[in-house]
Tab-separated table of C-alpha atoms in Angstrom:
chain	number	residue	atom	x	y	z
A	1	MET	CA	-29.207	51.568	173.924
A	2	ALA	CA	-29.720	54.973	175.494
A	3	ARG	CA	-27.537	57.786	174.418
A	4	VAL	CA	-25.520	59.421	177.235
A	5	ARG	CA	-25.317	63.171	177.219
A	6	TRP	CA	-22.355	64.716	179.015
A	7	TRP	CA	-23.185	68.338	178.418
A	8	GLY	CA	-25.255	68.503	181.640
A	9	THR	CA	-22.425	67.083	183.736
A	10	GLY	CA	-19.979	69.441	182.015
A	11	ALA	CA	-22.184	72.465	182.736
A	12	VAL	CA	-22.468	71.507	186.414
A	13	ALA	CA	-18.683	71.040	186.619
A	14	LEU	CA	-18.119	74.448	184.981
A	15	VAL	CA	-20.494	76.179	187.417
A	16	MET	CA	-18.757	74.504	190.366
A	17	LEU	CA	-15.358	75.574	189.023
A	18	VAL	CA	-16.496	79.190	188.611
A	19	LEU	CA	-18.028	79.240	192.104
A	20	GLY	CA	-15.102	77.445	193.734
A	21	ALA	CA	-12.346	79.488	192.134
A	22	GLY	CA	-14.112	82.700	191.204
A	23	LEU	CA	-15.896	83.613	194.443
A	24	PRO	CA	-12.731	83.733	196.577
A	25	LEU	CA	-11.168	86.032	193.966
A	26	VAL	CA	-14.224	88.296	194.007
A	27	ASP	CA	-14.231	88.232	197.810
A	28	ARG	CA	-10.560	89.263	197.927
A	29	ALA	CA	-11.118	91.979	195.297
A	30	LEU	CA	-14.042	93.454	197.224
A	31	GLY	CA	-12.073	93.407	200.472
A	32	THR	CA	-14.787	91.967	202.689
A	33	ARG	CA	-12.286	90.247	204.974
A	34	GLY	CA	-10.787	93.384	206.423
A	35	LYS	CA	-9.516	96.850	205.798
A	36	ARG	CA	-5.763	97.329	205.670
A	37	LEU	CA	-4.773	100.329	207.794
A	38	ALA	CA	-1.938	102.738	207.042
A	39	ALA	CA	0.594	103.794	209.657
A	40	GLY	CA	-0.812	106.657	211.730
A	41	THR	CA	-4.456	105.725	211.140
A	42	VAL	CA	-6.624	106.778	214.079
A	43	VAL	CA	-9.271	104.184	214.898
A	44	ALA	CA	-12.308	105.629	216.688
A	45	VAL	CA	-14.673	103.451	218.714
A	46	GLY	CA	-17.886	104.062	220.679
A	47	ALA	CA	-21.324	105.510	220.086
A	48	LEU	CA	-21.340	108.408	217.631
A	49	ARG	CA	-22.166	111.817	219.055
A	50	ASP	CA	-22.113	114.762	216.656
A	51	GLY	CA	-20.122	112.599	214.238
A	52	VAL	CA	-17.403	111.740	216.777
A	53	ARG	CA	-16.613	108.473	218.551
A	54	PRO	CA	-15.238	108.925	222.107
A	55	VAL	CA	-12.407	106.363	222.303
A	56	THR	CA	-9.466	106.462	219.900
A	57	PHE	CA	-6.094	104.843	219.347
A	58	SER	CA	-3.464	105.073	216.606
A	59	VAL	CA	-1.984	102.339	214.450
A	60	PRO	CA	1.832	102.572	214.664
A	61	SER	CA	2.704	100.937	211.339
A	62	GLY	CA	1.197	99.487	208.199
A	63	GLY	CA	0.257	95.814	208.141
A	64	TRP	CA	-2.580	95.970	210.674
A	65	VAL	CA	-5.981	94.974	209.299
A	66	LEU	CA	-9.342	96.063	210.756
A	67	ASP	CA	-11.494	92.938	210.921
A	68	ARG	CA	-14.853	94.110	209.610
A	69	ALA	CA	-16.668	90.981	210.779
A	70	GLY	CA	-15.161	91.105	214.286
A	71	SER	CA	-15.669	94.830	214.790
A	72	SER	CA	-18.660	96.967	215.561
A	73	LEU	CA	-17.159	100.432	215.893
A	74	ALA	CA	-20.039	101.481	218.142
A	75	VAL	CA	-18.663	98.986	220.690
A	76	ASP	CA	-15.264	97.570	219.689
A	77	ALA	CA	-12.521	97.331	217.089
A	78	GLU	CA	-10.554	94.195	216.259
A	79	LEU	CA	-7.269	94.480	214.389
A	80	SER	CA	-4.830	91.765	213.389
A	81	SER	CA	-1.273	91.572	212.130
A	82	GLY	CA	1.198	88.723	211.962
A	83	GLY	CA	-1.064	86.327	213.877
A	84	VAL	CA	-1.706	88.791	216.730
A	85	VAL	CA	-5.248	90.006	217.427
A	86	PHE	CA	-5.689	93.415	219.112
A	87	THR	CA	-9.164	94.257	220.440
A	88	LEU	CA	-10.289	97.501	222.051
A	89	SER	CA	-13.762	97.572	223.605
A	90	VAL	CA	-15.631	100.556	225.014
A	91	VAL	CA	-17.101	100.077	228.491
A	92	VAL	CA	-20.254	101.956	229.475
A	93	PRO	CA	-20.471	101.613	233.256
A	94	LEU	CA	-23.588	100.937	235.282
A	95	GLY	CA	-21.968	102.716	238.246
A	96	THR	CA	-18.758	104.558	238.979
A	97	LEU	CA	-15.669	103.584	237.042
A	98	ASP	CA	-12.722	102.047	238.844
A	99	SER	CA	-9.692	100.572	237.041
A	100	ARG	CA	-9.171	97.783	239.572
A	101	ARG	CA	-12.823	96.613	239.319
A	102	LEU	CA	-12.667	96.886	235.530
A	103	TRP	CA	-9.484	94.740	235.534
A	104	HIS	CA	-11.172	92.036	237.610
A	105	GLY	CA	-14.254	92.158	235.362
A	106	LEU	CA	-12.091	91.790	232.257
A	107	GLY	CA	-10.340	88.871	233.964
A	108	ARG	CA	-13.672	87.105	234.466
A	109	ILE	CA	-14.642	87.675	230.827
A	110	VAL	CA	-11.295	86.412	229.528
A	111	ALA	CA	-11.417	83.335	231.799
A	112	ALA	CA	-14.979	82.570	230.689
A	113	GLY	CA	-13.684	82.202	227.130
A	114	GLY	CA	-11.622	79.263	228.376
A	115	HIS	CA	-8.542	80.060	226.276
A	116	ALA	CA	-6.567	82.476	228.478
A	117	ARG	CA	-6.244	84.161	231.859
A	118	LEU	CA	-5.087	87.567	233.003
A	119	GLY	CA	-2.117	87.920	235.314
A	120	ALA	CA	-3.104	88.459	238.959
A	121	GLU	CA	-1.341	91.759	239.605
A	122	PRO	CA	-1.570	94.444	236.948
A	123	ALA	CA	0.813	97.402	236.803
A	124	PRO	CA	-0.133	101.070	236.373
A	125	ILE	CA	0.067	102.516	232.855
A	126	ILE	CA	-0.208	106.071	231.545
A	127	THR	CA	-0.902	106.744	227.872
A	128	SER	CA	0.791	109.492	225.883
A	129	HIS	CA	-2.395	111.528	226.450
A	130	GLY	CA	-2.211	111.190	230.242
A	131	LEU	CA	-4.956	108.566	230.536
A	132	THR	CA	-4.274	106.237	233.469
A	133	GLY	CA	-5.098	102.567	233.733
A	134	LEU	CA	-3.774	99.114	234.514
A	135	THR	CA	-1.930	96.621	232.325
A	136	GLY	CA	-0.735	93.058	232.675
A	137	ARG	CA	-0.053	89.763	230.997
A	138	LEU	CA	-2.539	87.574	229.207
A	139	ALA	CA	-1.596	83.917	228.807
A	140	GLY	CA	-3.251	80.685	227.773
A	141	ARG	CA	-2.907	77.589	225.648
A	142	GLU	CA	-0.630	78.516	222.772
A	143	ARG	CA	-1.537	82.217	223.301
A	144	PHE	CA	0.403	85.016	224.923
A	145	GLY	CA	-0.193	88.729	225.111
A	146	THR	CA	-1.199	91.723	227.149
A	147	ALA	CA	-4.329	93.374	228.461
A	148	ALA	CA	-5.066	96.888	229.687
A	149	VAL	CA	-8.002	98.775	231.143
A	150	PHE	CA	-8.580	102.524	231.186
A	151	THR	CA	-11.208	104.640	232.882
A	152	GLY	CA	-12.326	108.106	231.929
A	153	GLU	CA	-14.940	110.250	233.627
A	154	THR	CA	-17.907	108.553	231.990
A	155	LEU	CA	-16.502	105.717	229.839
A	156	GLY	CA	-13.904	103.005	230.086
A	157	ALA	CA	-11.940	100.942	227.604
A	158	THR	CA	-10.453	97.452	227.681
A	159	VAL	CA	-7.671	96.226	225.434
A	160	THR	CA	-6.576	92.661	224.815
A	161	ALA	CA	-3.860	91.626	222.398
A	162	ALA	CA	-2.668	88.060	221.991
A	163	GLY	CA	-1.267	85.561	219.566
A	164	PRO	CA	1.073	82.605	219.357
A	165	PRO	CA	4.118	83.323	221.568
A	166	ALA	CA	6.603	83.844	218.707
A	167	ALA	CA	4.181	86.071	216.783
A	168	TYR	CA	3.359	88.125	219.866
A	169	ARG	CA	7.048	88.667	220.687
A	170	LYS	CA	7.527	90.103	217.172
A	171	MET	CA	4.516	92.427	217.521
A	172	ALA	CA	4.827	93.356	221.226
A	173	ALA	CA	6.392	96.781	220.609
A	174	GLU	CA	3.634	97.712	218.146
A	175	VAL	CA	0.938	96.495	220.533
A	176	GLU	CA	2.414	98.583	223.351
A	177	ALA	CA	2.635	101.599	221.024
A	178	MET	CA	-1.083	101.255	220.202
A	179	VAL	CA	-2.034	100.826	223.861
A	180	ARG	CA	-0.106	103.985	224.758
A	181	THR	CA	-2.169	106.027	222.278
A	182	VAL	CA	-5.589	105.180	223.758
A	183	ARG	CA	-7.599	108.309	224.451
A	184	ILE	CA	-11.064	108.695	225.974
A	185	ALA	CA	-12.842	111.967	225.217
A	186	ALA	CA	-14.296	113.545	228.342
A	187	PRO	CA	-16.892	114.207	229.418
A	188	TRP	CA	-19.105	111.894	227.388
A	189	HIS	CA	-22.637	111.904	228.774
């Protein structure tokens, strides 16, 4: 009769246990999922020029997390809190900037995703820095939120924020506070 050795099976089980339980702990400790932002943090987005990014907004309270995997600060920033995802993207125009055209372009992009649609008639918005744009509702299957577009002299910015209806209602004031802090440095050639 052959002798059965269990040490090999035990070693494999131990390695699987370490990988299965240990790697998530290491991942959480290293913070690769996102960076928790403090209240008042200014998030800067866009191509660096002399160490400065041209589009900024402020985080109104703690609890928002910058999604490192979903963000490329040269182009966009994605934050999340309480089930709501807030995304600001920088727009580099091929021609002249116009808020109405930018709104319709954002509407086509959102609709192409198949999960939501922008409201037909946006309303004017002015940020605390005097930047003008358009804002309106964003709605889809199990998602509700807001969108906004802003145009500066040489750059634009789009904002979308959405989540499950109950979560969005809780976070709506914070989302609006962030939208109202958007600033585009001008001129940016």
